[in-house]
Coordinates of C-alpha atoms in Angstrom, one line a residue:
M275 CA 5.8 -37.2 43.6
G276 CA 4.1 -34.5 45.5
G277 CA 2.2 -33.3 42.4
R278 CA 5.4 -32.2 40.7
V279 CA 6.5 -33.7 37.5
T280 CA 9.5 -32.7 35.5
V281 CA 10.0 -34.1 32.0
E282 CA 13.6 -34.1 30.7
S283 CA 14.6 -35.0 27.2
L284 CA 18.0 -35.9 25.9
D285 CA 19.6 -38.2 23.3
M286 CA 20.6 -40.9 25.7
T287 CA 22.8 -42.5 23.1
K288 CA 25.2 -39.6 23.8
P289 CA 26.9 -40.2 27.1
E290 CA 27.9 -36.6 27.5
Q291 CA 24.2 -35.6 27.5
V292 CA 23.4 -38.2 30.2
T293 CA 26.3 -36.9 32.3
A294 CA 25.3 -33.3 31.9
L295 CA 21.7 -34.0 32.9
R296 CA 22.9 -36.1 35.9
E297 CA 25.1 -33.3 37.0
R298 CA 22.3 -30.7 36.6
L299 CA 20.0 -32.8 38.7
A300 CA 22.6 -33.9 41.3
E301 CA 21.0 -32.1 44.2
R302 CA 17.5 -33.5 43.5
T303 CA 15.8 -36.6 45.0
L304 CA 13.6 -38.3 42.5
G305 CA 10.4 -40.2 43.6
L306 CA 10.2 -41.6 40.1
L307 CA 12.7 -42.1 37.3
F308 CA 11.0 -43.2 34.1
V309 CA 13.1 -43.9 31.1
N310 CA 11.6 -44.2 27.6
A311 CA 13.6 -44.9 24.4
A312 CA 12.6 -46.8 21.3
I313 CA 13.4 -47.0 17.7
T314 CA 12.9 -49.5 14.9
R315 CA 14.3 -49.6 11.5
G316 CA 11.5 -51.6 9.9
D317 CA 10.3 -55.2 9.8
I318 CA 13.4 -56.7 8.2
P319 CA 14.3 -60.4 8.6
I320 CA 17.3 -60.8 10.8
G321 CA 19.4 -62.3 8.0
D322 CA 19.0 -59.0 6.0
V323 CA 19.7 -56.6 8.9
L324 CA 22.9 -54.6 8.4
E325 CA 25.2 -54.7 11.4
E326 CA 25.1 -50.9 11.8
M327 CA 21.3 -51.0 12.0
F328 CA 21.4 -53.8 14.6
V329 CA 23.9 -51.9 16.8
E330 CA 21.9 -48.6 16.5
V331 CA 18.7 -50.3 17.7
M332 CA 20.4 -52.2 20.5
V333 CA 22.3 -49.2 21.7
T334 CA 19.2 -47.0 21.6
N335 CA 16.6 -49.4 23.0
A336 CA 18.7 -51.5 25.5
L337 CA 22.1 -50.2 26.4
S338 CA 21.3 -46.5 26.6
P339 CA 18.2 -46.8 28.9
M340 CA 20.2 -48.9 31.3
R341 CA 23.1 -46.4 31.3
V342 CA 20.5 -43.8 32.4
V343 CA 19.1 -46.1 35.1
E344 CA 22.6 -46.8 36.4
S345 CA 23.6 -43.2 36.3
F346 CA 20.5 -41.8 38.0
R347 CA 19.8 -44.6 40.5
S348 CA 21.5 -42.8 43.4
L349 CA 19.1 -39.8 42.9
V350 CA 16.0 -42.0 43.3
A351 CA 14.6 -41.9 46.8
P352 CA 15.2 -45.2 48.8
T353 CA 11.6 -46.3 48.3
G354 CA 11.2 -44.6 44.9
T355 CA 10.4 -46.1 41.6
I356 CA 12.6 -46.8 38.6
G357 CA 10.5 -47.5 35.5
V358 CA 11.5 -48.3 31.9
M359 CA 9.3 -48.4 28.9
S360 CA 9.5 -51.9 27.5
S361 CA 7.2 -53.7 25.0
R362 CA 5.1 -56.8 24.8
Q363 CA 7.4 -57.5 21.8
G364 CA 10.2 -58.0 24.3
S365 CA 8.5 -61.1 25.7
V366 CA 10.2 -64.2 24.5
S367 CA 7.3 -66.4 25.3
L368 CA 4.8 -64.2 23.4
N369 CA 6.8 -64.2 20.2
T370 CA 4.7 -66.7 18.2
N371 CA 4.4 -64.7 15.0
G372 CA 7.9 -63.4 14.4
G373 CA 8.5 -60.1 12.7
Q374 CA 10.2 -57.0 13.9
D375 CA 13.3 -59.1 14.8
V376 CA 15.7 -56.4 15.8
Y377 CA 13.1 -54.4 17.8
R378 CA 12.0 -57.5 19.6
A379 CA 15.6 -58.5 20.4
S380 CA 16.3 -55.0 21.7
K381 CA 13.4 -55.0 24.0
S382 CA 14.1 -58.6 25.2
A383 CA 17.7 -57.4 25.9
L384 CA 16.3 -54.4 27.8
N385 CA 14.2 -56.8 29.9
Q386 CA 17.1 -59.1 30.6
L387 CA 19.3 -56.1 31.6
M388 CA 16.7 -54.9 34.0
R389 CA 16.5 -58.4 35.5
G390 CA 20.3 -58.3 36.0
Y391 CA 20.0 -54.8 37.5
A392 CA 17.3 -56.1 39.9
A393 CA 19.4 -59.0 41.0
R394 CA 22.5 -56.8 41.5
Y395 CA 20.5 -54.4 43.7
A396 CA 18.2 -56.9 45.3
D397 CA 18.7 -55.4 48.7
A398 CA 17.4 -52.0 47.6
A399 CA 13.8 -51.0 48.2
H400 CA 13.2 -49.4 44.8
T401 CA 10.1 -50.4 42.9
L402 CA 11.4 -51.6 39.5
L403 CA 8.9 -51.6 36.6
L404 CA 9.2 -52.6 33.0
I405 CA 6.1 -51.1 31.4
C406 CA 4.4 -52.1 28.1
P407 CA 2.2 -49.2 26.9
G408 CA 0.3 -51.3 24.4
R409 CA 0.4 -50.8 20.6
V410 CA 0.0 -47.0 20.4
R411 CA -0.6 -44.9 17.3
T412 CA 2.8 -43.3 17.1
E413 CA 5.6 -43.4 14.4
L414 CA 6.7 -46.7 16.1
G415 CA 3.3 -48.2 16.6
G416 CA 1.9 -47.2 13.2
P417 CA -1.3 -45.6 12.0
D418 CA -3.3 -48.8 12.5
A419 CA -2.4 -49.3 16.2
P420 CA -5.5 -49.8 18.4
L421 CA -4.6 -47.2 21.1
T422 CA -4.1 -43.5 21.1
I423 CA -1.5 -41.9 23.4
D424 CA -4.5 -40.5 25.4
Q425 CA -5.7 -44.0 26.0
S426 CA -2.3 -45.6 26.9
I427 CA -0.6 -43.0 29.0
P428 CA -3.2 -42.7 31.8
G429 CA -3.0 -46.5 32.2
V430 CA 0.8 -46.3 32.3
V431 CA 0.7 -43.6 35.0
D432 CA -2.0 -45.5 37.0
T433 CA 0.1 -48.7 36.9
I434 CA 3.2 -46.9 38.1
D435 CA 1.3 -45.3 40.9
R436 CA -0.4 -48.6 41.9
H437 CA 2.9 -50.3 42.4
S438 CA 4.8 -47.5 44.1
G439 CA 6.5 -48.7 47.2
E440 CA 6.6 -52.4 46.1
P441 CA 10.2 -53.4 46.0
G442 CA 11.4 -55.7 43.2
L443 CA 11.0 -56.0 39.5
Q444 CA 7.7 -56.4 37.6
F445 CA 6.9 -56.5 33.9
L446 CA 3.4 -55.0 33.5
N447 CA 1.2 -53.5 30.7
Y448 CA -0.7 -50.3 30.8
Q449 CA -3.7 -52.1 32.2
D450 CA -1.7 -53.2 35.2
Q451 CA -1.6 -56.8 34.0
P452 CA 1.6 -58.9 34.1
V453 CA 3.4 -59.5 30.8
P454 CA 5.0 -62.9 30.4
W455 CA 8.8 -62.8 30.1

């Protein structure tokens, strides 16, 4: 990245904002595109979830990040990195306790969509990363989460840096450990 980091924020559920940012950055080459989006609407059993809530969480956590990835992929350097913030809760095999049904489903969908993306562009040399930041004390992670942002983010950055230049898709946590699918 040459020591230069630019953070851009937008409501990625609004396609016009994605288009505007893509147009504004059209002349740039990105060494790293990292997409982060996550909402939850509480720990509600799936049978009690309103359809509107389900759609909102899926659009925010799965569809919209992938639209950003698809829209910006041509700006990423040929051996650059495309990373997406996922979650351990998106792992089907690790879901042994249940709970957070819609959030889990949305992150599983995101992981599946990235797998499809990786297959579609298998000949590209991009590093593709799904990153789990751990359970962090944020509005989403809650006040009892074991990690602070200051503990998680350096690990996320180090993990991204460590895998730069490795083509293909990996699902890793902030400690650079594989997360089961």
